[in-house]
Short mmCIF file of C-alpha atoms and ligand atoms in Angstrom, two decimals:
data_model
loop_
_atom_site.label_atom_id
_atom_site.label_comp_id
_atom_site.label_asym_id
_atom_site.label_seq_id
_atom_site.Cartn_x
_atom_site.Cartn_y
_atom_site.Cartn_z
CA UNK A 1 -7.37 8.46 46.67
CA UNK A 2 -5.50 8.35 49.91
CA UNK A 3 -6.09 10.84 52.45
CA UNK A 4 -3.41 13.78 52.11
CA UNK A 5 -1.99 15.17 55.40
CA UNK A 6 0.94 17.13 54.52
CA UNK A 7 3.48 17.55 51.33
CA UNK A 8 7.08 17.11 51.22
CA UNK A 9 9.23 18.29 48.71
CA UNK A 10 12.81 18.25 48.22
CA UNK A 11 15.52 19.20 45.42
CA UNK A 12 19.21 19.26 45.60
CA UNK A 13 18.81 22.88 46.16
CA UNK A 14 16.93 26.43 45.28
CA UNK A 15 14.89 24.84 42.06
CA UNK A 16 12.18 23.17 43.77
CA UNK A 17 11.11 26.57 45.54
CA UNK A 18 9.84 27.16 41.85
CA UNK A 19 7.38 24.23 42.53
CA UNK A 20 6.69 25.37 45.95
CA UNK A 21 5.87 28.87 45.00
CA UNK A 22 3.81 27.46 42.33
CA UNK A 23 2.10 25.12 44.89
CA UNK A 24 1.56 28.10 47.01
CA UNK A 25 -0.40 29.85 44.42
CA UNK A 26 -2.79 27.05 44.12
CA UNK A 27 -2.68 25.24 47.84
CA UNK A 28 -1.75 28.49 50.05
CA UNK A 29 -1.47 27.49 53.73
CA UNK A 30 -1.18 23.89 53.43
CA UNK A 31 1.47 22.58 55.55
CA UNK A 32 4.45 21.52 53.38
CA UNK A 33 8.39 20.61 54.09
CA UNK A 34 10.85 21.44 51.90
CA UNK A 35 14.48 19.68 51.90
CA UNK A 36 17.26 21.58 49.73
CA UNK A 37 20.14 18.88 49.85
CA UNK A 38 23.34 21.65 49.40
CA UNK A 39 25.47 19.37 50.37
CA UNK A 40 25.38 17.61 47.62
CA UNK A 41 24.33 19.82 45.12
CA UNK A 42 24.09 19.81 42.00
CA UNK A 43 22.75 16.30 41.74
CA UNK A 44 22.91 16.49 38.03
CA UNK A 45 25.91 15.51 37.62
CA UNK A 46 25.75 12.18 40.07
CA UNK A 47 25.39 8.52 39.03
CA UNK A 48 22.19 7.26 38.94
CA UNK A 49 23.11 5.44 42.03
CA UNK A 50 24.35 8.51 44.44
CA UNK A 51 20.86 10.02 43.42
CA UNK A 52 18.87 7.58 44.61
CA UNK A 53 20.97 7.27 48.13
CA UNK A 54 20.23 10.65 48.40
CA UNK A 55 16.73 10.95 47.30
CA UNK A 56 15.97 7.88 49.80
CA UNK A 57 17.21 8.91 52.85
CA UNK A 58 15.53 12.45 52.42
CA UNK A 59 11.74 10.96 51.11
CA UNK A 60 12.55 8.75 54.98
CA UNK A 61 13.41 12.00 56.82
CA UNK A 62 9.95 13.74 54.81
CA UNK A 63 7.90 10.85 55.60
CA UNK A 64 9.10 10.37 59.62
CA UNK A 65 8.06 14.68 59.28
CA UNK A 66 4.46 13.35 58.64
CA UNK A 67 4.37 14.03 55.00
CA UNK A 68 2.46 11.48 52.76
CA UNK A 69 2.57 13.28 49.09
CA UNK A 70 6.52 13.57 47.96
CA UNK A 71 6.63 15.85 44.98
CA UNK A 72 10.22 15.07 43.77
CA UNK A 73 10.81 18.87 42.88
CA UNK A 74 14.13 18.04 40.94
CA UNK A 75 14.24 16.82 37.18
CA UNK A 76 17.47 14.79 38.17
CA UNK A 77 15.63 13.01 40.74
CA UNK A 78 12.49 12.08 39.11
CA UNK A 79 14.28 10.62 36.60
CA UNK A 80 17.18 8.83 37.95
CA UNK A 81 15.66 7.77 41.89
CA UNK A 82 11.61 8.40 40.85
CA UNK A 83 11.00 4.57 40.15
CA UNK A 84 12.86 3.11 42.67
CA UNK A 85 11.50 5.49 45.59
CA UNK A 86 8.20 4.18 44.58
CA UNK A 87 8.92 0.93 45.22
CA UNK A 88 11.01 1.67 48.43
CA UNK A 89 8.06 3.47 49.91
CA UNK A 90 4.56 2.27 48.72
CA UNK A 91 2.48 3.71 51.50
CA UNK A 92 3.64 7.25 50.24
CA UNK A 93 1.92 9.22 47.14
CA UNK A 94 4.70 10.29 44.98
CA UNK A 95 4.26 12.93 41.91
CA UNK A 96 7.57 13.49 40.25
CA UNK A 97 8.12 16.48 37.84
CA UNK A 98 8.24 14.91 34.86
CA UNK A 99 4.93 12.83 34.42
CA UNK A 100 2.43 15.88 34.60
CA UNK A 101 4.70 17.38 32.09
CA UNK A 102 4.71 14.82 29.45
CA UNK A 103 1.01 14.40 29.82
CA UNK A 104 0.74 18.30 29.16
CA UNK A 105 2.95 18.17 25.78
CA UNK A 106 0.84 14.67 24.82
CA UNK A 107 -2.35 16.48 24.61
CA UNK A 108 -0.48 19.91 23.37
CA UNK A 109 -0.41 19.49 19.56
CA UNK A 110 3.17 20.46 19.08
CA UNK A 111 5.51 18.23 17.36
CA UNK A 112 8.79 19.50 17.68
CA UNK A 113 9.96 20.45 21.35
CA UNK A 114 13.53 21.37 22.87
CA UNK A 115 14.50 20.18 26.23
CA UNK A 116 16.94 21.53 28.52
CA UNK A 117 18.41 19.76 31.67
CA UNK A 118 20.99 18.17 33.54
CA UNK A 119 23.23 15.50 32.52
CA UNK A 120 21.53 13.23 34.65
CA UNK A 121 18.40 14.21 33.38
CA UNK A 122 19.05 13.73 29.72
CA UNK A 123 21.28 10.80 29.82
CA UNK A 124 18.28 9.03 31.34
CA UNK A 125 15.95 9.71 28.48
CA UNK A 126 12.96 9.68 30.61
CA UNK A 127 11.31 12.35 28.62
CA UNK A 128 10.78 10.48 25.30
CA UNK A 129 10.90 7.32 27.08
CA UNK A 130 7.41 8.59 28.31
CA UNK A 131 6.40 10.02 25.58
CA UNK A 132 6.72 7.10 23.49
CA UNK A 133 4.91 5.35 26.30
CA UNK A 134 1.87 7.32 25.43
CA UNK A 135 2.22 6.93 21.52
CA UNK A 136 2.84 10.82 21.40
CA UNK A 137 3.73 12.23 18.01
CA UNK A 138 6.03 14.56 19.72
CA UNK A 139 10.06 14.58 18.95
CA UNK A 140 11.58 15.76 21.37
CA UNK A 141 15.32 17.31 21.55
CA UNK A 142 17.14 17.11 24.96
CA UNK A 143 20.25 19.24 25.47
CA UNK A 144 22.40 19.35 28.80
CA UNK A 145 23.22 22.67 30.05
CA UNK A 146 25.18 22.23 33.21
CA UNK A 147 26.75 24.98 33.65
CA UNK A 148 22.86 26.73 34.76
CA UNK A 149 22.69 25.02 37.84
CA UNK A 150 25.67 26.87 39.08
CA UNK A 151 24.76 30.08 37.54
CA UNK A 152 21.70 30.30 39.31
CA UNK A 153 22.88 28.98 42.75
CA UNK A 154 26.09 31.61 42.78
CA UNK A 155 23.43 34.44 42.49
CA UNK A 156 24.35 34.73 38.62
CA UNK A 157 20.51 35.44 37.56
CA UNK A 158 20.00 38.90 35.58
CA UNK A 159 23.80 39.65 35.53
CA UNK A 160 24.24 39.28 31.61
CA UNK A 161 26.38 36.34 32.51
CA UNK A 162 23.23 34.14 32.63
CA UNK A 163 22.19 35.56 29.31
CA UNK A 164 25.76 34.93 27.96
CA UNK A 165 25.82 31.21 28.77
CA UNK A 166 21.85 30.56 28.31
CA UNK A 167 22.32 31.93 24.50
CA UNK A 168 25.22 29.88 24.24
CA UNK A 169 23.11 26.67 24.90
CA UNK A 170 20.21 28.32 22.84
CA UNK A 171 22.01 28.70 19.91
CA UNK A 172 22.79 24.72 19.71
CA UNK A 173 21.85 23.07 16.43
CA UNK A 174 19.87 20.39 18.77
CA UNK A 175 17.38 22.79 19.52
CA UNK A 176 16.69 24.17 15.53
CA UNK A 177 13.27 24.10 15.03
CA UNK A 178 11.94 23.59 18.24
CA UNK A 179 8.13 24.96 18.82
CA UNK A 180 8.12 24.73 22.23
CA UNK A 181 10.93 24.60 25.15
CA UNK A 182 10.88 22.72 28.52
CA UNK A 183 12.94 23.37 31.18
CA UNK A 184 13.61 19.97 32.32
CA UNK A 185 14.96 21.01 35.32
CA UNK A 186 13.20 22.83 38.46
CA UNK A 187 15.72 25.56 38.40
CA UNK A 188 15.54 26.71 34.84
CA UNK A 189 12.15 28.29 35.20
CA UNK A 190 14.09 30.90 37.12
CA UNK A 191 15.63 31.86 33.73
CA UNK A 192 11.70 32.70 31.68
CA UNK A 193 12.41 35.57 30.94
CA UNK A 194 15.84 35.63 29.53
CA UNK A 195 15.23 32.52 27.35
CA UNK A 196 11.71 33.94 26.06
CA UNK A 197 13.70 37.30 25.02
CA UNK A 198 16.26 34.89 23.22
CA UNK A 199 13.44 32.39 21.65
CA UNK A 200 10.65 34.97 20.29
CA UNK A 201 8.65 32.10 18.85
CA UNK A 202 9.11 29.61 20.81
CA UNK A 203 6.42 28.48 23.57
CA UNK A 204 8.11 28.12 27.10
CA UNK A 205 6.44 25.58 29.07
CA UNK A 206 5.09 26.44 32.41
CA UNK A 207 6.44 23.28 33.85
CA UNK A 208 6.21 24.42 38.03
CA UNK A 209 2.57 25.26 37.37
CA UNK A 210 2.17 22.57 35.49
CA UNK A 211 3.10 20.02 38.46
CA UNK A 212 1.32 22.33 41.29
CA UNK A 213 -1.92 21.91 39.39
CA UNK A 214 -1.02 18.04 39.59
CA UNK A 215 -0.60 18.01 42.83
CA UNK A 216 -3.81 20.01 43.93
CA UNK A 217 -5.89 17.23 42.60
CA UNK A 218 -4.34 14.94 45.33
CA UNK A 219 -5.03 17.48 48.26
CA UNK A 220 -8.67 17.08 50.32
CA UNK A 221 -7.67 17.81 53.73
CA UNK A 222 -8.45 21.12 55.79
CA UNK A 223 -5.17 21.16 56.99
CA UNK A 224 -3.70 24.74 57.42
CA UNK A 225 -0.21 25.05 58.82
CA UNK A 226 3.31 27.37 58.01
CA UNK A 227 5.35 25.38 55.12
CA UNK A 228 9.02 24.21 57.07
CA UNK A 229 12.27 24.57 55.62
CA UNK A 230 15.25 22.23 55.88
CA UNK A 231 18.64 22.14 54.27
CA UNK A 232 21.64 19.52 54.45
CA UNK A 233 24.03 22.31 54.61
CA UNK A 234 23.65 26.05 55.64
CA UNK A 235 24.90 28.18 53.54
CA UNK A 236 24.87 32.22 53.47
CA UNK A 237 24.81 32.04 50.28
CA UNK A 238 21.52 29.33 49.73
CA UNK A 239 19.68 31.86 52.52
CA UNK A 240 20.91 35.15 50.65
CA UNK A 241 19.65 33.45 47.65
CA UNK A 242 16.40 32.17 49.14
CA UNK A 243 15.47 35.41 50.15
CA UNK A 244 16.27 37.39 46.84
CA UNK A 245 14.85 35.11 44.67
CA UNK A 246 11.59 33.61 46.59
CA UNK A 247 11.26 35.96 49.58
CA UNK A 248 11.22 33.17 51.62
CA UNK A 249 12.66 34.60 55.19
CA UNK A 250 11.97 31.14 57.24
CA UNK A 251 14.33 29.71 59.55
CA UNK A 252 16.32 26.79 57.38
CA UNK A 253 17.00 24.07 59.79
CA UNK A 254 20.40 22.11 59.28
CA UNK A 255 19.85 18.34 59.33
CA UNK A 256 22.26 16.26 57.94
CA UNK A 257 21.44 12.60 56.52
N1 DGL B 301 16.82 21.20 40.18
C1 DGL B 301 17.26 19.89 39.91
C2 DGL B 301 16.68 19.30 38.65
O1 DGL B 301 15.54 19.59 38.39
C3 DGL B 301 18.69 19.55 40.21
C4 DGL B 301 19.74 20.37 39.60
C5 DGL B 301 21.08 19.91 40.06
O2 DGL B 301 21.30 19.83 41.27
O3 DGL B 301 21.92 19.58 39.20
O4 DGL B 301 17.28 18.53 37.95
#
């Protein structure tokens, strides 16, 4: 294993502070940078193609910050840019936020799962594509539900609105039978609660937890530092919401790519 210095992390916006938070819990006070690209959020709905330009120029800017483990905090991301940053970069460590999940639901015993995420996320398949890549005898049933991106950026969460439109998407004949539910994309586990109300029986996956305990088996330095925050555009809105939602109070440094 190669010797970990420092983690970046980046998502188009507030969802990959739900990996960070959950990487605080198990790594507090490692040093870790966080890129929120606003400027081009939401990267869901993007080509493939405007993904990875994104996703390559900020994994540069993370690495030239001294960070050798990317965690691709963002759904979208891992699954449209997570191959070909791999290939761009192969001195980095890279743990996307998909992988750790499907190993999870492999070994979970659960045959019917719901998925909810992006458009980018579910056009690319990359959830049963994996699956199927580890002869898993799970089905699983993606749905795109893009209007929760918004929702949760606009400061929408616990209004009733959110409810509105997540039962909307709930109540979707894709998701009939489901046993379990992912939310395939890193801002969705901001929504727990409402969808577990919703769902009675169904078991919500812990997917930020799930990738922080992933990335703690990659960590053996002593390293102790403050985690740094950059975003591509600076928003009152992105800090109000930063704040609220994560109680993160850091200066958010504007650099643009
Ligand atoms: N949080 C990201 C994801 O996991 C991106 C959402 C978006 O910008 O559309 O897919």
């Amino acid at each position: 294993m190669k010797g970990v210095q420092k983690i970046g992390l980046f998502d188009s916006g507030l969802g990959g502070l739900t990996v960070l938070s959950a990487l605080n819990k198990v790594l507090p006070g490692v040093p870790k940078v966080y890129y929120g690209d606003t400027l081009h959020l939401p990267y869901g709905d993007k080509s493939d193609r405007a993904i990875q330009g994104y996703s390559i120029k900020i994994v540069q800017f993370l690495k030239d910050q001294g960070c050798d483990l990317i965690v691709i905090a963002c759904n979208s991301a891992s699954a449209s840019a997570g191959k070909e940053l791999e290939s761009r970069f192969p001195e980095l460590t890279f743990i996307n936020v998909i992988d750790p999940v499907v190993d999870y639901l492999a070994q979970l015993g659960i045959n019917r799962v719901g998925l909810l995420g992006t458009r980018a996320t579910v056009r690319s398949e990359a959830y049963s594509l994996k699956l199927a890549q580890k002869n898993s005898e799970v089905a699983l049933y993606a749905l795109a539900t893009p209007l929760l991106v918004p929702l949760i950026e606009d400061g929408f969460l616990g209004t009733g609105i959110d409810s509105d439109v997540l039962a909307h998407y709930l109540n979707d004949s894709t998701l009939d039978g489901i046993q379990a539910l992912v939310p395939g994309c890193t801002h969705y586990p901001l929504l727990k609660k409402t969808a577990t109300a919703i769902l009675k029986e169904v078991l919500w996956i812990d997917a930020p937890n799930i990738v922080a305990e992933e990335v703690a088996k990659h960590w053996n330095s002593n390293e102790i530092a403050e985690d740094t925050f950059y975003l591509s555009d600076r928003t009152d809105n992105f800090l109000t919401m930063a704040k609220k939602t994560f109680q993160i109070d850091a200066y958010w440094e504007l650099v643009r790519l």
